[in-house]
Coordinates of C-alpha atoms in Angstrom, one line a residue:
X1 CA 106.9 70.8 118.4
X2 CA 105.0 68.8 121.0
X3 CA 105.0 65.0 120.9
X4 CA 101.2 64.8 120.8
X5 CA 101.2 66.8 117.5
X6 CA 103.7 64.4 116.0
X7 CA 101.9 61.3 117.1
X8 CA 98.6 62.6 115.7
X9 CA 100.0 62.9 112.2
X10 CA 102.1 59.7 112.4
X11 CA 99.1 57.5 113.4
X12 CA 97.0 55.4 111.1
X13 CA 94.3 58.1 111.1
X14 CA 94.9 60.2 108.0
X15 CA 94.3 64.0 107.9
X16 CA 92.0 65.5 105.2
X17 CA 94.9 66.1 102.8
X18 CA 96.0 62.5 102.8
X19 CA 92.4 61.2 102.7
X20 CA 91.7 63.4 99.6
X21 CA 95.0 62.2 98.0
X22 CA 93.9 58.6 98.3
X23 CA 90.8 59.4 96.2
X24 CA 92.0 61.7 93.5
X25 CA 94.8 64.2 93.0
X26 CA 93.0 67.6 92.7
X27 CA 93.4 69.0 89.3
X28 CA 90.9 72.0 89.2
X29 CA 90.6 75.1 91.4
X30 CA 87.2 73.8 92.5
X31 CA 88.7 70.5 93.7
X32 CA 91.6 72.3 95.4
X33 CA 89.2 74.6 97.2
X34 CA 87.3 71.6 98.5
X35 CA 90.5 70.2 99.8
X36 CA 91.4 73.5 101.4
X37 CA 88.1 73.7 103.2
X38 CA 88.6 70.1 104.5
X39 CA 92.0 71.1 105.8
X40 CA 90.6 74.2 107.4
X41 CA 87.9 72.1 109.2
X42 CA 90.8 70.3 110.9
X43 CA 92.9 73.5 111.4
X44 CA 90.8 76.7 111.2
X45 CA 93.9 78.9 111.5
X46 CA 95.2 81.6 113.7
X47 CA 92.6 83.7 115.5
X48 CA 91.9 85.6 118.7
X49 CA 94.3 87.5 120.9
X50 CA 96.9 85.0 121.9
X51 CA 100.6 85.9 121.7
X52 CA 101.1 84.7 118.1
X53 CA 97.9 86.5 116.9
X54 CA 99.0 89.7 118.5
X55 CA 102.4 89.4 116.9
X56 CA 100.7 88.9 113.5
X57 CA 98.6 92.0 114.0
X58 CA 101.8 94.0 114.9
X59 CA 103.4 92.7 111.7
X60 CA 100.4 93.9 109.7
X61 CA 100.6 97.3 111.5
X62 CA 104.3 97.6 110.6
X63 CA 103.6 96.9 106.9
X64 CA 100.7 99.4 106.8
X65 CA 103.1 102.2 107.4
X66 CA 104.1 101.9 103.8
X67 CA 100.6 103.0 102.8
X68 CA 100.4 105.8 105.3
X69 CA 103.4 107.3 103.6
X70 CA 101.6 108.0 100.3
X71 CA 98.5 109.4 102.0
X72 CA 100.5 111.7 104.1
X73 CA 102.6 113.1 101.2
X74 CA 99.9 114.4 98.9
X75 CA 97.9 116.1 101.7
X76 CA 101.0 117.7 103.2
X77 CA 102.2 119.1 99.9
X78 CA 98.7 120.4 99.0
X79 CA 98.5 122.1 102.4
X80 CA 102.0 123.7 102.6
X81 CA 101.6 124.8 98.9
X82 CA 98.8 127.2 100.1
X83 CA 100.9 128.6 102.9
X84 CA 102.3 132.1 102.3
X85 CA 105.3 131.3 104.6
X86 CA 106.3 128.5 102.2
X87 CA 105.6 130.5 99.1
X88 CA 107.7 133.5 100.2
X89 CA 110.6 131.3 101.3
X90 CA 111.1 129.7 97.9
X91 CA 109.6 132.4 95.8
X92 CA 106.7 130.3 94.6
X93 CA 103.0 131.0 93.8
X94 CA 100.1 128.7 94.7
X95 CA 99.9 127.8 91.1
X96 CA 102.3 128.0 88.2
X97 CA 105.1 126.2 86.3
X98 CA 107.5 126.1 89.3
X99 CA 104.8 124.7 91.6
X100 CA 104.0 122.2 88.9
X101 CA 107.6 121.0 89.0
X102 CA 107.5 120.6 92.8
X103 CA 104.4 118.3 92.5
X104 CA 105.6 116.6 89.3
X105 CA 109.1 115.6 90.7
X106 CA 107.4 113.4 93.2
X107 CA 105.5 111.6 90.4
X108 CA 108.8 111.2 88.5
X109 CA 110.4 109.7 91.6
X110 CA 107.5 107.2 91.7
X111 CA 108.0 106.2 88.1
X112 CA 111.7 105.8 88.5
X113 CA 111.2 103.9 91.7
X114 CA 109.0 101.4 89.9
X115 CA 112.0 99.8 88.2
X116 CA 114.0 98.8 91.3
X117 CA 110.6 97.8 92.8
X118 CA 110.2 95.3 90.0
X119 CA 113.6 93.7 90.8
X120 CA 114.6 94.1 94.4
X121 CA 111.7 92.2 96.1
X122 CA 112.8 89.0 94.2
X123 CA 116.5 89.7 94.6
X124 CA 116.9 90.7 98.3
X125 CA 113.4 89.8 99.6
X126 CA 110.2 91.7 100.5
X127 CA 111.4 92.9 103.9
X128 CA 114.7 94.4 102.8
X129 CA 113.0 96.1 99.8
X130 CA 110.6 97.8 102.3
X131 CA 113.5 98.7 104.5
X132 CA 115.4 100.2 101.5
X133 CA 112.4 102.1 100.2
X134 CA 111.4 103.6 103.5
X135 CA 115.0 104.5 104.3
X136 CA 115.2 106.5 101.1
X137 CA 111.9 108.1 102.0
X138 CA 113.2 109.2 105.4
X139 CA 116.2 110.7 103.8
X140 CA 114.0 112.5 101.3
X141 CA 111.7 113.8 104.0
X142 CA 114.6 115.2 106.0
X143 CA 116.0 116.9 102.9
X144 CA 112.8 118.7 102.2
X145 CA 112.2 119.6 105.8
X146 CA 115.6 121.1 106.2
X147 CA 115.9 122.5 102.6
X148 CA 117.3 126.0 102.2
X149 CA 117.2 126.0 98.4
X150 CA 114.7 124.9 95.8
X151 CA 117.2 122.4 94.4
X152 CA 117.5 120.6 97.7
X153 CA 113.8 120.7 98.2
X154 CA 113.2 119.1 94.7
X155 CA 115.9 116.5 95.4
X156 CA 114.1 115.5 98.6
X157 CA 110.7 115.3 96.8
X158 CA 112.2 113.0 94.2
X159 CA 113.6 110.7 96.9
X160 CA 110.3 110.7 98.7
X161 CA 108.5 109.5 95.5
X162 CA 111.2 107.0 94.8
X163 CA 111.0 105.5 98.3
X164 CA 107.2 105.3 98.3
X165 CA 107.2 103.3 95.0
X166 CA 109.8 100.7 96.3
X167 CA 108.2 100.3 99.7
X168 CA 104.6 100.2 98.5
X169 CA 105.1 97.5 95.9
X170 CA 107.1 95.3 98.3
X171 CA 104.4 95.7 101.0
X172 CA 101.6 94.5 98.8
X173 CA 103.6 91.4 97.8
X174 CA 104.6 90.7 101.4
X175 CA 101.0 90.9 102.8
X176 CA 99.6 88.8 100.0
X177 CA 102.1 86.1 100.7
X178 CA 102.0 85.9 104.5
X179 CA 98.3 86.3 105.1
X180 CA 95.9 83.3 105.1
X181 CA 93.6 83.0 102.1
X182 CA 90.4 83.4 104.2
X183 CA 91.5 86.8 105.5
X184 CA 93.9 88.0 102.8
X185 CA 91.3 90.6 101.6
X186 CA 90.9 92.1 105.0
X187 CA 94.6 92.7 105.7
X188 CA 95.5 93.9 102.3
X189 CA 92.4 96.2 102.5
X190 CA 93.6 97.6 105.8
X191 CA 97.0 98.2 104.2
X192 CA 95.5 100.5 101.5
X193 CA 93.1 102.0 104.0
X194 CA 96.1 103.4 106.0
X195 CA 96.4 105.9 103.1
X196 CA 93.6 107.8 104.9
X197 CA 95.5 107.5 108.3
X198 CA 98.3 109.5 106.7
X199 CA 95.8 111.9 105.1
X200 CA 93.9 112.4 108.3
X201 CA 97.1 113.1 110.2
X202 CA 98.3 115.5 107.6
X203 CA 95.0 117.3 107.3
X204 CA 94.6 117.7 111.1
X205 CA 98.2 119.0 111.4
X206 CA 97.7 121.6 108.7
X207 CA 94.8 123.1 110.5
X208 CA 97.2 123.9 113.4
X209 CA 100.5 124.7 111.6
X210 CA 99.1 127.0 109.0
X211 CA 98.5 129.5 111.9
X212 CA 102.3 129.7 112.6
X213 CA 104.1 132.6 111.1
X214 CA 107.6 131.0 111.1
X215 CA 109.2 128.5 108.8
X216 CA 108.0 125.7 111.1
X217 CA 104.5 126.1 109.6
X218 CA 105.7 124.1 106.6
X219 CA 108.8 122.4 107.9
X220 CA 107.2 120.5 110.8
X221 CA 104.7 118.5 108.6
X222 CA 107.6 117.5 106.4
X223 CA 109.5 116.2 109.4
X224 CA 106.4 114.2 110.6
X225 CA 106.2 112.6 107.1
X226 CA 109.3 110.6 108.1
X227 CA 107.7 109.0 111.1
X228 CA 105.6 106.1 109.5
X229 CA 108.5 105.3 107.2
X230 CA 110.9 105.4 110.2
X231 CA 108.6 103.0 112.1
X232 CA 108.8 100.5 109.2
X233 CA 112.6 100.9 108.9
X234 CA 113.1 100.0 112.6
X235 CA 110.6 97.2 113.1
X236 CA 110.6 95.4 109.7
X237 CA 113.7 93.5 111.0
X238 CA 111.4 91.9 113.6
X239 CA 109.0 90.6 110.9
X240 CA 109.4 87.2 109.2
X241 CA 110.3 87.1 105.5
X242 CA 107.7 86.0 103.0
X243 CA 107.6 82.1 103.0
X244 CA 107.2 82.1 99.2
X245 CA 110.3 84.1 98.7
X246 CA 112.2 81.9 101.2
X247 CA 111.2 78.9 99.2
X248 CA 112.7 80.4 96.0
X249 CA 116.1 80.8 97.7
X250 CA 116.0 77.2 99.0
X251 CA 114.9 77.8 102.6
X252 CA 111.9 75.5 102.7
X253 CA 112.2 74.6 106.4
X254 CA 112.1 78.2 107.4
X255 CA 109.2 78.9 105.1
X256 CA 107.2 76.0 106.7
X257 CA 107.9 77.3 110.1
X258 CA 106.7 80.8 109.2
X259 CA 103.5 79.4 107.6
X260 CA 102.8 77.3 110.7
X261 CA 103.4 80.3 113.0
X262 CA 101.2 82.6 111.0
X263 CA 98.5 80.3 109.6
X264 CA 98.1 77.3 112.0
X265 CA 96.0 77.3 115.1
X266 CA 98.5 75.1 116.9
X267 CA 101.7 76.3 115.2
X268 CA 102.0 72.8 113.7
X269 CA 104.1 72.3 110.6
X270 CA 102.3 69.0 110.1
X271 CA 98.9 70.5 110.1
X272 CA 96.9 69.5 107.0
X273 CA 96.4 73.2 106.3
X274 CA 100.2 73.9 106.3
X275 CA 101.0 70.8 104.4
X276 CA 98.5 71.8 101.7
X277 CA 99.9 75.3 101.4
X278 CA 103.5 73.9 101.2
X279 CA 102.5 71.5 98.5
X280 CA 100.9 74.2 96.4
X281 CA 104.0 76.4 96.8
X282 CA 106.2 73.5 95.7
X283 CA 104.0 72.9 92.7
X284 CA 103.7 76.6 91.6
X285 CA 106.7 78.5 92.8
X286 CA 110.1 77.7 91.3
X287 CA 113.3 77.8 93.2
X288 CA 115.1 80.8 91.8
X289 CA 111.9 81.5 90.0
X290 CA 111.4 85.1 89.1
X291 CA 112.3 87.1 86.1
X292 CA 115.4 89.0 86.9
X293 CA 115.5 91.3 83.8
X294 CA 114.1 94.3 85.7
X295 CA 114.0 96.5 82.6
X296 CA 112.0 94.1 80.5
X297 CA 108.2 94.0 81.2
X298 CA 107.4 91.7 78.2
X299 CA 107.4 88.5 80.3
X300 CA 104.2 89.8 82.0
X301 CA 102.3 89.4 78.7
X302 CA 103.7 86.1 77.3
X303 CA 100.7 83.7 77.6
X304 CA 96.9 84.2 77.5
X305 CA 96.7 83.6 81.2
X306 CA 99.4 86.2 81.8
X307 CA 97.6 88.7 79.7
X308 CA 94.4 88.1 81.5
X309 CA 96.1 88.7 84.9
X310 CA 97.8 91.9 83.6
X311 CA 94.4 93.2 82.3
X312 CA 93.2 92.9 85.9
X313 CA 96.2 94.9 87.1
X314 CA 95.7 97.6 84.4
X315 CA 92.0 97.8 85.1
X316 CA 92.6 98.3 88.9
X317 CA 95.4 100.8 88.3
X318 CA 93.5 102.9 85.8
X319 CA 90.0 102.8 87.1
X320 CA 91.2 103.2 90.6
X321 CA 92.5 106.7 89.7
X322 CA 89.9 107.7 87.1
X323 CA 86.5 107.0 88.7
X324 CA 86.1 110.5 89.9
X325 CA 88.0 110.0 93.2
X326 CA 91.0 112.0 92.0
X327 CA 88.7 115.0 91.4
X328 CA 87.5 115.0 95.0
X329 CA 90.8 114.0 96.7
X330 CA 92.9 116.7 95.0
X331 CA 90.4 119.4 94.3
X332 CA 87.7 119.2 97.1
X333 CA 88.4 122.8 98.2
X334 CA 87.7 124.0 94.6
X335 CA 84.5 121.8 94.4
X336 CA 83.3 123.3 97.7
X337 CA 84.0 126.8 96.5
X338 CA 82.1 126.1 93.3
X339 CA 79.2 124.8 95.5
X340 CA 79.1 128.2 97.3
X341 CA 81.4 127.6 100.4
X342 CA 84.0 130.4 100.3
X343 CA 85.3 130.3 103.9
X344 CA 88.9 128.9 104.0
X345 CA 88.6 127.6 107.5
X346 CA 85.3 125.8 106.7
X347 CA 86.8 124.3 103.6
X348 CA 89.8 123.0 105.5
X349 CA 87.5 121.5 108.2
X350 CA 85.3 119.9 105.5
X351 CA 88.4 118.4 103.9
X352 CA 89.4 116.9 107.2
X353 CA 85.9 115.4 107.6
X354 CA 86.2 113.9 104.1
X355 CA 89.3 112.1 105.1
X356 CA 87.6 110.6 108.2
X357 CA 84.5 109.5 106.4
X358 CA 86.5 108.0 103.5
X359 CA 88.6 106.0 105.9
X360 CA 85.4 104.6 107.6
X361 CA 84.2 103.5 104.2
X362 CA 87.6 101.9 103.3
X363 CA 88.0 100.0 106.6
X364 CA 84.4 98.7 106.3
X365 CA 85.1 97.5 102.8
X366 CA 88.3 95.8 103.9
X367 CA 86.5 93.9 106.6
X368 CA 83.7 92.8 104.2
X369 CA 85.7 91.9 101.0
X370 CA 86.4 88.3 102.1
X371 CA 82.7 87.6 102.6
X372 CA 81.3 89.9 99.9
X373 CA 83.7 88.9 97.1
X374 CA 86.0 90.9 94.9
X375 CA 83.8 91.0 91.8
X376 CA 80.6 91.8 93.6
X377 CA 82.2 94.5 95.7
X378 CA 83.6 96.3 92.5
X379 CA 80.3 95.9 90.6
X380 CA 78.0 97.1 93.4
X381 CA 80.1 100.1 94.5
X382 CA 80.8 101.3 90.9
X383 CA 77.2 101.1 90.1
X384 CA 76.4 103.1 93.2
X385 CA 79.0 105.7 92.1
X386 CA 77.1 106.2 88.8
X387 CA 73.9 106.9 90.6
X388 CA 75.5 109.3 93.1
X389 CA 77.2 111.3 90.3
X390 CA 74.0 111.5 88.4
X391 CA 72.3 113.0 91.5
X392 CA 75.2 115.3 92.1
X393 CA 75.0 116.6 88.5
X394 CA 71.4 117.6 89.1
X395 CA 72.1 119.3 92.5
X396 CA 75.3 121.1 91.5
X397 CA 74.5 122.0 87.9
X398 CA 73.3 125.5 89.0
X399 CA 73.2 125.8 92.7
X400 CA 73.1 129.6 92.6
X401 CA 72.0 131.1 95.9
X402 CA 70.1 128.0 96.9
X403 CA 72.2 126.9 99.9
X404 CA 70.0 123.9 100.6
X405 CA 70.6 122.5 97.1
X406 CA 74.3 123.2 97.4
X407 CA 74.5 121.5 100.8
X408 CA 72.7 118.5 99.4
X409 CA 75.2 118.4 96.5
X410 CA 78.1 118.5 98.9
X411 CA 76.6 115.6 100.9
X412 CA 76.6 113.5 97.8
X413 CA 80.2 114.4 97.1
X414 CA 81.1 113.0 100.5
X415 CA 78.9 110.0 100.0
X416 CA 80.7 109.4 96.7
X417 CA 84.1 109.1 98.5
X418 CA 82.6 106.8 101.2
X419 CA 81.3 104.5 98.5
X420 CA 84.4 104.7 96.4
X421 CA 86.6 103.9 99.5
X422 CA 84.3 101.0 100.4
X423 CA 84.5 99.4 97.0
X424 CA 87.9 100.4 95.6
X425 CA 90.4 101.3 98.3
X426 CA 91.0 97.7 99.6
X427 CA 90.9 96.3 96.0
X428 CA 93.7 98.6 94.8
X429 CA 96.1 96.7 97.0
X430 CA 94.5 93.3 97.2
X431 CA 93.4 92.4 93.7
X432 CA 96.6 93.0 91.7
X433 CA 98.7 91.3 94.4
X434 CA 96.6 88.1 94.5
X435 CA 95.9 87.7 90.8
X436 CA 99.6 87.8 89.8
X437 CA 101.6 84.6 90.0
X438 CA 104.7 84.6 92.2
X439 CA 107.0 84.9 89.2
X440 CA 105.1 88.0 88.0
X441 CA 104.2 89.6 91.4
X442 CA 107.1 92.0 92.0
X443 CA 107.3 93.2 88.4
X444 CA 103.5 93.2 88.0
X445 CA 103.0 95.4 91.0
X446 CA 105.7 97.8 89.8
X447 CA 103.8 97.9 86.5
X448 CA 100.7 98.7 88.5
X449 CA 102.4 101.7 90.0
X450 CA 103.4 102.9 86.5
X451 CA 99.7 102.6 85.3
X452 CA 98.4 104.3 88.4
X453 CA 100.8 107.2 88.2
X454 CA 100.2 107.6 84.5
X455 CA 96.4 107.7 85.1
X456 CA 96.9 110.1 88.0
X457 CA 98.6 112.5 85.6
X458 CA 95.2 113.0 84.0
X459 CA 93.9 114.1 87.4
X460 CA 96.9 116.3 88.1
X461 CA 97.1 118.1 84.7
X462 CA 93.6 117.7 83.2
X463 CA 91.2 118.3 86.0
X464 CA 92.2 121.8 87.0
X465 CA 91.6 122.9 83.4
X466 CA 88.3 121.0 83.1
X467 CA 87.0 122.4 86.4
X468 CA 87.7 125.9 85.4
X469 CA 86.4 125.6 81.8
X470 CA 83.3 123.4 82.1
X471 CA 82.5 123.4 85.9
X472 CA 79.8 120.9 86.9
X473 CA 79.9 119.1 83.5
X474 CA 83.0 117.3 84.9
X475 CA 80.6 115.3 87.2
X476 CA 78.6 114.3 84.1
X477 CA 81.8 113.1 82.3
X478 CA 82.8 110.9 85.3
X479 CA 79.2 109.6 85.5
X480 CA 79.3 108.3 81.9
X481 CA 82.9 107.0 82.4
X482 CA 81.9 105.1 85.6
X483 CA 79.0 103.5 83.7
X484 CA 81.6 102.3 81.2
X485 CA 83.6 100.9 84.1
X486 CA 80.6 98.9 85.3
X487 CA 80.2 97.2 81.9
X488 CA 84.0 96.4 81.7
X489 CA 84.0 95.0 85.3
X490 CA 80.9 92.8 84.6
X491 CA 82.5 91.2 81.6
X492 CA 86.2 90.9 82.6
X493 CA 86.7 90.8 86.4
X494 CA 87.4 87.3 87.8
X495 CA 86.3 86.3 91.3
X496 CA 89.1 85.2 93.6
X497 CA 87.5 85.1 97.0
X498 CA 88.7 82.3 99.3
X499 CA 91.3 80.8 97.0
X500 CA 95.0 80.4 97.8
X501 CA 97.4 82.4 95.7
X502 CA 98.3 79.2 93.8
X503 CA 94.7 78.3 93.2
X504 CA 94.1 81.7 91.7
X505 CA 96.8 81.0 89.2
X506 CA 94.8 77.9 88.0
X507 CA 91.6 79.9 87.6
X508 CA 93.4 82.2 85.1
X509 CA 94.6 79.1 83.2
X510 CA 91.0 78.2 82.3
X511 CA 89.6 79.0 78.9
X512 CA 87.2 81.5 80.3
X513 CA 88.4 82.6 83.8
X514 CA 85.4 85.0 84.4
X515 CA 82.8 82.3 83.7
X516 CA 84.7 79.6 85.6
X517 CA 85.1 81.8 88.7
X518 CA 81.4 82.7 88.7
X519 CA 80.2 79.1 88.2
X520 CA 82.6 77.3 90.5
X521 CA 83.7 79.6 93.2
X522 CA 82.5 78.3 96.6
X523 CA 80.3 75.6 95.2
X524 CA 82.3 73.0 97.0
X525 CA 81.2 72.4 100.6
X526 CA 83.6 71.7 103.5
X527 CA 84.3 68.0 103.9
X528 CA 84.0 66.4 107.3
X529 CA 87.4 65.8 108.9
X530 CA 88.1 62.0 109.1
X531 CA 89.5 62.5 112.6
X532 CA 86.1 63.8 113.7
X533 CA 84.0 61.3 111.8

């Protein structure tokens, strides 16, 4: 550290943190936020394209590979399941009990992987849990790509699901804990948006490989699935560990240095911003503090505040799968066929276009969530989904031979996914990770995976039957359900924009967290820095 930085903080001129301490020790989230703004006026944080900023962006890119895994898998399996080369090799049909097992074993792997995902991030750290999960995924991908029997193929599918669960949960914890509060939403949003990078890559590849007549038509995509996981396995060792995890194992000096490197404009451990963050970590995060009974999820629901946080996790996990997005993600070709588009090549192309437009919506939402706010983003986007589905019901209720009406209906299906991605994709990674306290985070995110997978089963097993039996009425059901979601979000979702992870904990300790977050969030104005007065 340079001598001028040391002298500045050892002088008689006090920084905003010290000046605020002389007046009153902050005791409410509102007061703490005012203090944070004062510290950020002195040290606005890392920005631009200097060497440290570029390294931080590369760290984020490495972590996003954990999200690309899951987007790639579902699309690849949907694509190769329709290939006659794959069906003939394993003696499978495009639909049937055996095919259901191939898809279901991945979900079972996800659910089983949720248990080590609830334990390993606190035991061995966030980085090594990602390394472990992605290494298992790579092994699973290689097993499926080289499988010469259905048993080996199913074993690879199980390992793939298991690895995705471990790596994904650790990635959300990691990014929530290393990103600054003012940009946390953006980077966690980008993490989940990379689901579409995997989906786009897989969809584009399937357009080409489906034309091959050899086994490579389905083996090549499965090999490629190992690439994003492999990138993380190699480069995660060059990423710093979560400073909050380091503190729990007694490495406070290393935690301070990492916070300064990633959050401070001048890489200054004595910056008022870094000192404030360290103080909050010391106050809220216990050394050795994390529930190590991996099999017991009861500690997540012990207090009123804990139950309020877990309701947010359950809400995001369930609504994030059941808003109608699963219907389009998994069954868009069927929806297009029902709308009058019967050409296979056109449906594959339209599926690829849907991935691209959905990613545009997701990335846009990720960049706006920190300024727009979590609660407002969910409310506005879900309300828009209700309107879009209502219009789609009218257009697709009986398209018949009216191609203009059918095309208009398809347009609203695409618009639905853009709006859903805008409002929900970033929030699925961001909101659960930030509302959970440190002690709850690893286990809570594992519980999120269980809720999401259980909700996804409704899409997997219920939607095919519903689409075949009642057709366009499925849109009406989701329209009514999304209206219910709007009401629940309005009355229960807490605003967390701009708060540090530790300040969010205090919001949930209030008697009415929703009311408190609406009334107090961002009322406080930045204080003038004493050194600039």
